[in-house]
Amino acid sequence: MRKKLIAGNWKMNNTPSQGVALINEIKDTANNAVCDVVVCTPYICLPAACEAAKGSKIAVSAENMHFEDKGAFTGEISADMLKEVGVTYTVIGHSERRQYFAETDTTVNLKTVKALANDILPIVCVGESLDQRENGITFDFISMQVKLALKGVSAEDAKKVVIAYEPIWAIGTGMTATDEQANEVCLFIRETVKSLYGADVSDTMRILYGGSMNAKNAAGLLAQSDIDGGLIGGASLKAADFCTIINAANA
Ligand code: PEP
């Protein structure tokens, strides 16, 4: 039985003090939740967020991480730096990073391997564009993204990876995938993982849906057989909506 995971991706929103206020607003709901609750915050918010979340069931995630240990990489953040402030997850390969910051399947793989080597749990994002969906190549594309992200990852480590299926056409657009569309691809991802590692890993790995998940549609999506939680952008910025989604995952 996989434990559901609800992760809020703040993107480039919230100052450190605003982040702390939001964490304090969701703390009670998170502490009473059956599911895991994660907040993915901008780098600058991480120390204050980790401090605010201390002693609660909220885990803190970065939104990105560099794959090198240290060196001349101006503006980047390493796994060591994240660990020292108490970060336990990192998002890797969000479509916005792939689209605007030249993230590739190769860097996604390097970051996934580096995160796992440092005991940081990677939330690896995959998802097709509208054009790819309309041209019938969704499954080929997702299969390629998943296989390349997991290259060189052992079966034991693969169990710790979280994959977020985030169709690009649904992110921040209000166009949510239907329950069936989302579950179909999450199931396909599980089958792809099974072909790589076997059923033990694919039955353990958590696969999330992300893309305009909100307080209204969360229950339907989270009730699907192969959706183990959500990666939530816009709706994670409003405490009441995020708490409704957490509660929907507990049902
Ligand atoms: C996201 O940021 O990963 C996301 C799914 O955003 P939204 O929920 O706003 O579509």
PDB file of C-alpha atoms and ligand atoms in Angstrom:
ATOM      1  CA  MET A   1       0.000   0.000   0.000  1.00  0.00           C
ATOM      2  CA  ARG A   2       1.628   3.265  -1.124  1.00  0.00           C
ATOM      3  CA  LYS A   3       1.357   6.278   1.160  1.00  0.00           C
ATOM      4  CA  LYS A   4      -0.039   9.247  -0.728  1.00  0.00           C
ATOM      5  CA  LEU A   5       2.065  12.379  -1.062  1.00  0.00           C
ATOM      6  CA  ILE A   6       0.755  15.911  -1.470  1.00  0.00           C
ATOM      7  CA  ALA A   7       3.446  18.377  -2.543  1.00  0.00           C
ATOM      8  CA  GLY A   8       2.911  22.097  -2.988  1.00  0.00           C
ATOM      9  CA  ASN A   9       5.168  23.714  -5.580  1.00  0.00           C
ATOM     10  CA  TRP A  10       5.368  27.399  -4.712  1.00  0.00           C
ATOM     11  CA  LYS A  11       7.425  28.216  -7.833  1.00  0.00           C
ATOM     12  CA  MET A  12       8.667  31.850  -7.628  1.00  0.00           C
ATOM     13  CA  ASN A  13       6.110  32.888  -5.027  1.00  0.00           C
ATOM     14  CA  ASN A  14       6.354  33.759  -1.314  1.00  0.00           C
ATOM     15  CA  THR A  15       9.100  35.621   0.507  1.00  0.00           C
ATOM     16  CA  PRO A  16      10.635  33.767   3.488  1.00  0.00           C
ATOM     17  CA  SER A  17       8.203  35.381   5.958  1.00  0.00           C
ATOM     18  CA  GLN A  18       5.203  34.731   3.703  1.00  0.00           C
ATOM     19  CA  GLY A  19       6.350  31.124   3.397  1.00  0.00           C
ATOM     20  CA  VAL A  20       6.546  30.712   7.158  1.00  0.00           C
ATOM     21  CA  ALA A  21       3.028  32.139   7.508  1.00  0.00           C
ATOM     22  CA  LEU A  22       1.715  29.655   4.935  1.00  0.00           C
ATOM     23  CA  ILE A  23       3.437  26.721   6.654  1.00  0.00           C
ATOM     24  CA  ASN A  24       1.926  27.762   9.984  1.00  0.00           C
ATOM     25  CA  GLU A  25      -1.527  27.845   8.376  1.00  0.00           C
ATOM     26  CA  ILE A  26      -1.286  24.294   7.010  1.00  0.00           C
ATOM     27  CA  LYS A  27       0.558  22.747   9.954  1.00  0.00           C
ATOM     28  CA  ASP A  28      -2.440  21.377  11.875  1.00  0.00           C
ATOM     29  CA  THR A  29      -3.944  19.779   8.785  1.00  0.00           C
ATOM     30  CA  ALA A  30      -0.585  18.263   7.857  1.00  0.00           C
ATOM     31  CA  ASN A  31      -0.028  16.931  11.363  1.00  0.00           C
ATOM     32  CA  ASN A  32      -3.400  15.190  11.276  1.00  0.00           C
ATOM     33  CA  ALA A  33      -2.910  13.848   7.757  1.00  0.00           C
ATOM     34  CA  VAL A  34      -2.458  10.225   6.820  1.00  0.00           C
ATOM     35  CA  CYS A  35      -0.612  11.261   3.645  1.00  0.00           C
ATOM     36  CA  ASP A  36       2.848  12.818   3.441  1.00  0.00           C
ATOM     37  CA  VAL A  37       2.874  16.597   3.011  1.00  0.00           C
ATOM     38  CA  VAL A  38       5.718  18.457   1.298  1.00  0.00           C
ATOM     39  CA  VAL A  39       6.261  22.124   0.486  1.00  0.00           C
ATOM     40  CA  CYS A  40       8.626  22.922  -2.395  1.00  0.00           C
ATOM     41  CA  THR A  41       9.931  26.433  -1.867  1.00  0.00           C
ATOM     42  CA  PRO A  42      12.284  28.891  -3.568  1.00  0.00           C
ATOM     43  CA  TYR A  43      15.880  28.509  -2.360  1.00  0.00           C
ATOM     44  CA  ILE A  44      15.759  31.712  -0.317  1.00  0.00           C
ATOM     45  CA  CYS A  45      12.767  30.422   1.675  1.00  0.00           C
ATOM     46  CA  LEU A  46      14.275  27.028   2.525  1.00  0.00           C
ATOM     47  CA  PRO A  47      16.052  27.802   5.842  1.00  0.00           C
ATOM     48  CA  ALA A  48      13.025  29.608   7.304  1.00  0.00           C
ATOM     49  CA  ALA A  49      10.662  26.951   5.918  1.00  0.00           C
ATOM     50  CA  CYS A  50      12.724  24.131   7.474  1.00  0.00           C
ATOM     51  CA  GLU A  51      12.749  25.976  10.792  1.00  0.00           C
ATOM     52  CA  ALA A  52       8.975  26.564  10.659  1.00  0.00           C
ATOM     53  CA  ALA A  53       8.279  22.947   9.696  1.00  0.00           C
ATOM     54  CA  LYS A  54      10.510  21.498  12.439  1.00  0.00           C
ATOM     55  CA  GLY A  55       8.585  19.155  14.738  1.00  0.00           C
ATOM     56  CA  SER A  56       5.667  18.938  12.291  1.00  0.00           C
ATOM     57  CA  LYS A  57       4.841  16.361   9.610  1.00  0.00           C
ATOM     58  CA  ILE A  58       5.631  18.838   6.829  1.00  0.00           C
ATOM     59  CA  ALA A  59       8.750  17.996   4.812  1.00  0.00           C
ATOM     60  CA  VAL A  60      10.553  20.690   2.869  1.00  0.00           C
ATOM     61  CA  SER A  61      11.687  20.356  -0.733  1.00  0.00           C
ATOM     62  CA  ALA A  62      13.816  22.447  -3.054  1.00  0.00           C
ATOM     63  CA  GLU A  63      12.504  23.198  -6.534  1.00  0.00           C
ATOM     64  CA  ASN A  64      15.817  22.324  -8.180  1.00  0.00           C
ATOM     65  CA  MET A  65      19.370  21.266  -7.327  1.00  0.00           C
ATOM     66  CA  HIS A  66      22.709  21.189  -9.139  1.00  0.00           C
ATOM     67  CA  PHE A  67      24.333  17.880  -9.981  1.00  0.00           C
ATOM     68  CA  GLU A  68      27.897  18.851  -9.045  1.00  0.00           C
ATOM     69  CA  ASP A  69      29.136  18.865  -5.442  1.00  0.00           C
ATOM     70  CA  LYS A  70      30.700  22.329  -5.576  1.00  0.00           C
ATOM     71  CA  GLY A  71      32.608  24.692  -7.804  1.00  0.00           C
ATOM     72  CA  ALA A  72      32.269  27.444 -10.363  1.00  0.00           C
ATOM     73  CA  PHE A  73      28.524  27.274 -10.961  1.00  0.00           C
ATOM     74  CA  THR A  74      27.362  30.784 -10.149  1.00  0.00           C
ATOM     75  CA  GLY A  75      23.807  30.912  -8.867  1.00  0.00           C
ATOM     76  CA  GLU A  76      23.495  27.184  -8.287  1.00  0.00           C
ATOM     77  CA  ILE A  77      22.815  25.178  -5.102  1.00  0.00           C
ATOM     78  CA  SER A  78      24.302  21.777  -4.184  1.00  0.00           C
ATOM     79  CA  ALA A  79      22.861  18.768  -2.382  1.00  0.00           C
ATOM     80  CA  ASP A  80      25.116  19.455   0.631  1.00  0.00           C
ATOM     81  CA  MET A  81      23.757  22.970   0.982  1.00  0.00           C
ATOM     82  CA  LEU A  82      20.178  21.698   0.885  1.00  0.00           C
ATOM     83  CA  LYS A  83      20.853  18.953   3.403  1.00  0.00           C
ATOM     84  CA  GLU A  84      22.474  21.270   5.907  1.00  0.00           C
ATOM     85  CA  VAL A  85      19.319  23.369   6.240  1.00  0.00           C
ATOM     86  CA  GLY A  86      17.082  20.296   6.573  1.00  0.00           C
ATOM     87  CA  VAL A  87      15.715  19.818   3.051  1.00  0.00           C
ATOM     88  CA  THR A  88      14.619  16.233   2.365  1.00  0.00           C
ATOM     89  CA  TYR A  89      13.179  16.351  -1.185  1.00  0.00           C
ATOM     90  CA  THR A  90      13.920  18.189  -4.395  1.00  0.00           C
ATOM     91  CA  VAL A  91      11.866  18.665  -7.538  1.00  0.00           C
ATOM     92  CA  ILE A  92      13.876  17.751 -10.632  1.00  0.00           C
ATOM     93  CA  GLY A  93      13.070  18.540 -14.250  1.00  0.00           C
ATOM     94  CA  HIS A  94       9.925  20.593 -13.788  1.00  0.00           C
ATOM     95  CA  SER A  95       8.623  21.501 -17.239  1.00  0.00           C
ATOM     96  CA  GLU A  96       9.220  25.185 -16.500  1.00  0.00           C
ATOM     97  CA  ARG A  97      12.888  24.411 -15.925  1.00  0.00           C
ATOM     98  CA  ARG A  98      13.012  22.290 -19.058  1.00  0.00           C
ATOM     99  CA  GLN A  99      11.310  25.068 -21.050  1.00  0.00           C
ATOM    100  CA  TYR A 100      12.983  28.223 -19.690  1.00  0.00           C
ATOM    101  CA  PHE A 101      16.273  27.042 -18.161  1.00  0.00           C
ATOM    102  CA  ALA A 102      17.576  24.489 -20.640  1.00  0.00           C
ATOM    103  CA  GLU A 103      17.038  21.488 -18.376  1.00  0.00           C
ATOM    104  CA  THR A 104      17.497  18.305 -20.421  1.00  0.00           C
ATOM    105  CA  ASP A 105      16.920  14.596 -19.853  1.00  0.00           C
ATOM    106  CA  THR A 106      20.668  14.331 -19.273  1.00  0.00           C
ATOM    107  CA  THR A 107      20.741  16.940 -16.490  1.00  0.00           C
ATOM    108  CA  VAL A 108      17.562  15.475 -15.006  1.00  0.00           C
ATOM    109  CA  ASN A 109      19.337  12.116 -14.783  1.00  0.00           C
ATOM    110  CA  LEU A 110      22.520  13.604 -13.296  1.00  0.00           C
ATOM    111  CA  LYS A 111      20.485  15.470 -10.679  1.00  0.00           C
ATOM    112  CA  THR A 112      18.374  12.403  -9.849  1.00  0.00           C
ATOM    113  CA  VAL A 113      21.484  10.290  -9.280  1.00  0.00           C
ATOM    114  CA  LYS A 114      23.145  13.039  -7.194  1.00  0.00           C
ATOM    115  CA  ALA A 115      20.056  13.628  -5.050  1.00  0.00           C
ATOM    116  CA  LEU A 116      19.759   9.907  -4.262  1.00  0.00           C
ATOM    117  CA  ALA A 117      23.462   9.685  -3.408  1.00  0.00           C
ATOM    118  CA  ASN A 118      22.840  12.430  -0.839  1.00  0.00           C
ATOM    119  CA  ASP A 119      19.652  10.964   0.642  1.00  0.00           C
ATOM    120  CA  ILE A 120      17.498  13.667  -0.899  1.00  0.00           C
ATOM    121  CA  LEU A 121      14.308  12.253  -2.393  1.00  0.00           C
ATOM    122  CA  PRO A 122      13.851  13.349  -6.007  1.00  0.00           C
ATOM    123  CA  ILE A 123      10.438  14.328  -7.365  1.00  0.00           C
ATOM    124  CA  VAL A 124      11.115  13.856 -11.075  1.00  0.00           C
ATOM    125  CA  CYS A 125       8.701  15.608 -13.425  1.00  0.00           C
ATOM    126  CA  VAL A 126       7.715  14.233 -16.814  1.00  0.00           C
ATOM    127  CA  GLY A 127       4.928  15.224 -19.167  1.00  0.00           C
ATOM    128  CA  GLU A 128       3.981  15.762 -22.773  1.00  0.00           C
ATOM    129  CA  SER A 129       3.092  18.971 -24.605  1.00  0.00           C
ATOM    130  CA  LEU A 130      -0.309  19.488 -26.213  1.00  0.00           C
ATOM    131  CA  ASP A 131       1.294  19.045 -29.623  1.00  0.00           C
ATOM    132  CA  GLN A 132       2.769  15.685 -28.596  1.00  0.00           C
ATOM    133  CA  ARG A 133      -0.575  14.526 -27.186  1.00  0.00           C
ATOM    134  CA  GLU A 134      -2.425  15.565 -30.344  1.00  0.00           C
ATOM    135  CA  ASN A 135       0.125  13.761 -32.497  1.00  0.00           C
ATOM    136  CA  GLY A 136      -0.292  10.535 -30.543  1.00  0.00           C
ATOM    137  CA  ILE A 137       3.226  10.324 -29.139  1.00  0.00           C
ATOM    138  CA  THR A 138       2.421  10.850 -25.443  1.00  0.00           C
ATOM    139  CA  PHE A 139       3.377   7.334 -24.396  1.00  0.00           C
ATOM    140  CA  ASP A 140       6.593   7.185 -26.454  1.00  0.00           C
ATOM    141  CA  PHE A 141       7.659  10.533 -25.047  1.00  0.00           C
ATOM    142  CA  ILE A 142       6.858   9.696 -21.420  1.00  0.00           C
ATOM    143  CA  SER A 143       8.580   6.329 -21.709  1.00  0.00           C
ATOM    144  CA  MET A 144      11.722   8.054 -23.000  1.00  0.00           C
ATOM    145  CA  GLN A 145      11.678  10.674 -20.226  1.00  0.00           C
ATOM    146  CA  VAL A 146      11.213   8.065 -17.484  1.00  0.00           C
ATOM    147  CA  LYS A 147      13.906   5.724 -18.826  1.00  0.00           C
ATOM    148  CA  LEU A 148      16.445   8.519 -19.265  1.00  0.00           C
ATOM    149  CA  ALA A 149      15.726  10.001 -15.820  1.00  0.00           C
ATOM    150  CA  LEU A 150      16.352   6.627 -14.162  1.00  0.00           C
ATOM    151  CA  LYS A 151      19.493   5.686 -16.103  1.00  0.00           C
ATOM    152  CA  GLY A 152      22.052   4.186 -13.692  1.00  0.00           C
ATOM    153  CA  VAL A 153      19.637   4.273 -10.713  1.00  0.00           C
ATOM    154  CA  SER A 154      19.644   0.987  -8.760  1.00  0.00           C
ATOM    155  CA  ALA A 155      16.411  -0.850  -7.962  1.00  0.00           C
ATOM    156  CA  GLU A 156      16.791  -0.010  -4.269  1.00  0.00           C
ATOM    157  CA  ASP A 157      17.208   3.694  -5.042  1.00  0.00           C
ATOM    158  CA  ALA A 158      14.420   3.674  -7.635  1.00  0.00           C
ATOM    159  CA  LYS A 159      11.947   2.844  -4.841  1.00  0.00           C
ATOM    160  CA  LYS A 160      12.751   6.231  -3.282  1.00  0.00           C
ATOM    161  CA  VAL A 161      12.111   8.195  -6.481  1.00  0.00           C
ATOM    162  CA  VAL A 162       8.805  10.003  -6.858  1.00  0.00           C
ATOM    163  CA  ILE A 163       7.658  10.619 -10.425  1.00  0.00           C
ATOM    164  CA  ALA A 164       5.240  13.460 -11.095  1.00  0.00           C
ATOM    165  CA  TYR A 165       3.243  13.158 -14.299  1.00  0.00           C
ATOM    166  CA  GLU A 166       2.601  16.733 -15.320  1.00  0.00           C
ATOM    167  CA  PRO A 167       1.142  17.223 -18.798  1.00  0.00           C
ATOM    168  CA  ILE A 168       2.542  20.586 -19.888  1.00  0.00           C
ATOM    169  CA  TRP A 169      -0.822  21.645 -21.334  1.00  0.00           C
ATOM    170  CA  ALA A 170      -2.384  21.314 -17.863  1.00  0.00           C
ATOM    171  CA  ILE A 171       0.174  23.264 -15.822  1.00  0.00           C
ATOM    172  CA  GLY A 172      -1.077  26.644 -14.694  1.00  0.00           C
ATOM    173  CA  THR A 173      -3.705  26.650 -17.453  1.00  0.00           C
ATOM    174  CA  GLY A 174      -6.777  25.526 -15.535  1.00  0.00           C
ATOM    175  CA  MET A 175      -7.021  22.657 -18.082  1.00  0.00           C
ATOM    176  CA  THR A 176      -6.821  19.616 -15.805  1.00  0.00           C
ATOM    177  CA  ALA A 177      -6.409  16.168 -17.319  1.00  0.00           C
ATOM    178  CA  THR A 178      -9.523  14.086 -16.706  1.00  0.00           C
ATOM    179  CA  ASP A 179      -9.273  11.484 -13.942  1.00  0.00           C
ATOM    180  CA  GLU A 180      -9.034   8.787 -16.616  1.00  0.00           C
ATOM    181  CA  GLN A 181      -6.415  10.595 -18.734  1.00  0.00           C
ATOM    182  CA  ALA A 182      -4.223  11.218 -15.686  1.00  0.00           C
ATOM    183  CA  ASN A 183      -4.565   7.671 -14.375  1.00  0.00           C
ATOM    184  CA  GLU A 184      -3.897   6.157 -17.797  1.00  0.00           C
ATOM    185  CA  VAL A 185      -0.490   7.836 -18.013  1.00  0.00           C
ATOM    186  CA  CYS A 186       0.384   7.197 -14.346  1.00  0.00           C
ATOM    187  CA  LEU A 187      -0.389   3.505 -14.919  1.00  0.00           C
ATOM    188  CA  PHE A 188       1.749   3.592 -18.066  1.00  0.00           C
ATOM    189  CA  ILE A 189       4.625   5.084 -16.052  1.00  0.00           C
ATOM    190  CA  ARG A 190       4.247   2.270 -13.505  1.00  0.00           C
ATOM    191  CA  GLU A 191       4.359  -0.309 -16.310  1.00  0.00           C
ATOM    192  CA  THR A 192       7.474   1.378 -17.709  1.00  0.00           C
ATOM    193  CA  VAL A 193       9.128   1.224 -14.283  1.00  0.00           C
ATOM    194  CA  LYS A 194       8.077  -2.433 -14.014  1.00  0.00           C
ATOM    195  CA  SER A 195       9.768  -3.202 -17.331  1.00  0.00           C
ATOM    196  CA  LEU A 196      12.974  -1.655 -15.959  1.00  0.00           C
ATOM    197  CA  TYR A 197      13.019  -2.993 -12.397  1.00  0.00           C
ATOM    198  CA  GLY A 198      10.176  -5.472 -11.845  1.00  0.00           C
ATOM    199  CA  ALA A 199       6.965  -5.346  -9.832  1.00  0.00           C
ATOM    200  CA  ASP A 200       8.581  -4.840  -6.434  1.00  0.00           C
ATOM    201  CA  VAL A 201       9.864  -1.419  -7.480  1.00  0.00           C
ATOM    202  CA  SER A 202       6.880  -0.397  -9.603  1.00  0.00           C
ATOM    203  CA  ASP A 203       4.417  -1.303  -6.836  1.00  0.00           C
ATOM    204  CA  THR A 204       6.437   0.765  -4.346  1.00  0.00           C
ATOM    205  CA  MET A 205       7.208   3.866  -6.382  1.00  0.00           C
ATOM    206  CA  ARG A 206       4.927   6.846  -5.844  1.00  0.00           C
ATOM    207  CA  ILE A 207       3.582   8.439  -8.999  1.00  0.00           C
ATOM    208  CA  LEU A 208       1.881  11.814  -8.656  1.00  0.00           C
ATOM    209  CA  TYR A 209      -0.325  13.831 -10.964  1.00  0.00           C
ATOM    210  CA  GLY A 210       0.234  17.561 -11.416  1.00  0.00           C
ATOM    211  CA  GLY A 211      -1.521  20.105 -13.607  1.00  0.00           C
ATOM    212  CA  SER A 212      -4.192  22.452 -12.300  1.00  0.00           C
ATOM    213  CA  MET A 213      -5.096  20.128  -9.425  1.00  0.00           C
ATOM    214  CA  ASN A 214      -7.297  22.120  -7.069  1.00  0.00           C
ATOM    215  CA  ALA A 215      -9.684  21.877  -4.138  1.00  0.00           C
ATOM    216  CA  LYS A 216     -12.540  20.874  -6.451  1.00  0.00           C
ATOM    217  CA  ASN A 217     -10.954  18.227  -8.676  1.00  0.00           C
ATOM    218  CA  ALA A 218      -8.446  16.688  -6.218  1.00  0.00           C
ATOM    219  CA  ALA A 219     -10.750  14.025  -4.754  1.00  0.00           C
ATOM    220  CA  GLY A 220     -11.522  12.506  -8.155  1.00  0.00           C
ATOM    221  CA  LEU A 221      -7.906  12.451  -9.272  1.00  0.00           C
ATOM    222  CA  LEU A 222      -6.619  11.092  -5.956  1.00  0.00           C
ATOM    223  CA  ALA A 223      -9.183   8.268  -5.992  1.00  0.00           C
ATOM    224  CA  GLN A 224      -7.601   6.759  -9.139  1.00  0.00           C
ATOM    225  CA  SER A 225      -5.772   3.449  -8.838  1.00  0.00           C
ATOM    226  CA  ASP A 226      -2.344   4.659  -9.924  1.00  0.00           C
ATOM    227  CA  ILE A 227      -2.278   8.281  -8.759  1.00  0.00           C
ATOM    228  CA  ASP A 228      -0.400   8.364  -5.460  1.00  0.00           C
ATOM    229  CA  GLY A 229      -0.721  12.061  -4.784  1.00  0.00           C
ATOM    230  CA  GLY A 230      -0.333  15.456  -6.366  1.00  0.00           C
ATOM    231  CA  LEU A 231       2.213  18.105  -7.249  1.00  0.00           C
ATOM    232  CA  ILE A 232       0.229  21.283  -6.887  1.00  0.00           C
ATOM    233  CA  GLY A 233       1.222  24.751  -8.032  1.00  0.00           C
ATOM    234  CA  GLY A 234      -1.359  27.547  -7.857  1.00  0.00           C
ATOM    235  CA  ALA A 235      -3.668  25.881  -5.336  1.00  0.00           C
ATOM    236  CA  SER A 236      -0.782  25.253  -2.925  1.00  0.00           C
ATOM    237  CA  LEU A 237      -0.428  28.995  -2.347  1.00  0.00           C
ATOM    238  CA  LYS A 238      -3.841  29.213  -0.661  1.00  0.00           C
ATOM    239  CA  ALA A 239      -3.792  27.469   2.722  1.00  0.00           C
ATOM    240  CA  ALA A 240      -7.485  26.558   2.675  1.00  0.00           C
ATOM    241  CA  ASP A 241      -7.302  25.015  -0.815  1.00  0.00           C
ATOM    242  CA  PHE A 242      -4.092  23.134  -0.054  1.00  0.00           C
ATOM    243  CA  CYS A 243      -5.630  21.774   3.167  1.00  0.00           C
ATOM    244  CA  THR A 244      -8.700  20.605   1.245  1.00  0.00           C
ATOM    245  CA  ILE A 245      -6.390  18.707  -1.123  1.00  0.00           C
ATOM    246  CA  ILE A 246      -4.477  17.163   1.808  1.00  0.00           C
ATOM    247  CA  ASN A 247      -7.764  16.033   3.311  1.00  0.00           C
ATOM    248  CA  ALA A 248      -8.881  14.594  -0.044  1.00  0.00           C
ATOM    249  CA  ALA A 249      -5.713  12.463  -0.056  1.00  0.00           C
ATOM    250  CA  ASN A 250      -6.599  11.092   3.366  1.00  0.00           C
ATOM    251  CA  ALA A 251      -9.959   9.785   2.219  1.00  0.00           C
TER     252      ALA A 251
HETATM  253  C1  PEP B   1       3.207  22.664 -10.917  1.00  0.00           C
HETATM  254  O1  PEP B   1       3.751  23.716 -10.621  1.00  0.00           O
HETATM  255  O2  PEP B   1       3.875  21.630 -10.902  1.00  0.00           O
HETATM  256  C2  PEP B   1       1.784  22.670 -11.253  1.00  0.00           C
HETATM  257  C3  PEP B   1       1.193  21.541 -11.500  1.00  0.00           C
HETATM  258  O3  PEP B   1       1.172  23.893 -11.290  1.00  0.00           O
HETATM  259  P1  PEP B   1      -0.425  24.144 -11.316  1.00  0.00           P
HETATM  260  O4  PEP B   1      -1.017  23.282 -10.225  1.00  0.00           O
HETATM  261  O5  PEP B   1      -0.566  25.607 -11.035  1.00  0.00           O
HETATM  262  O6  PEP B   1      -0.920  23.741 -12.652  1.00  0.00           O
END
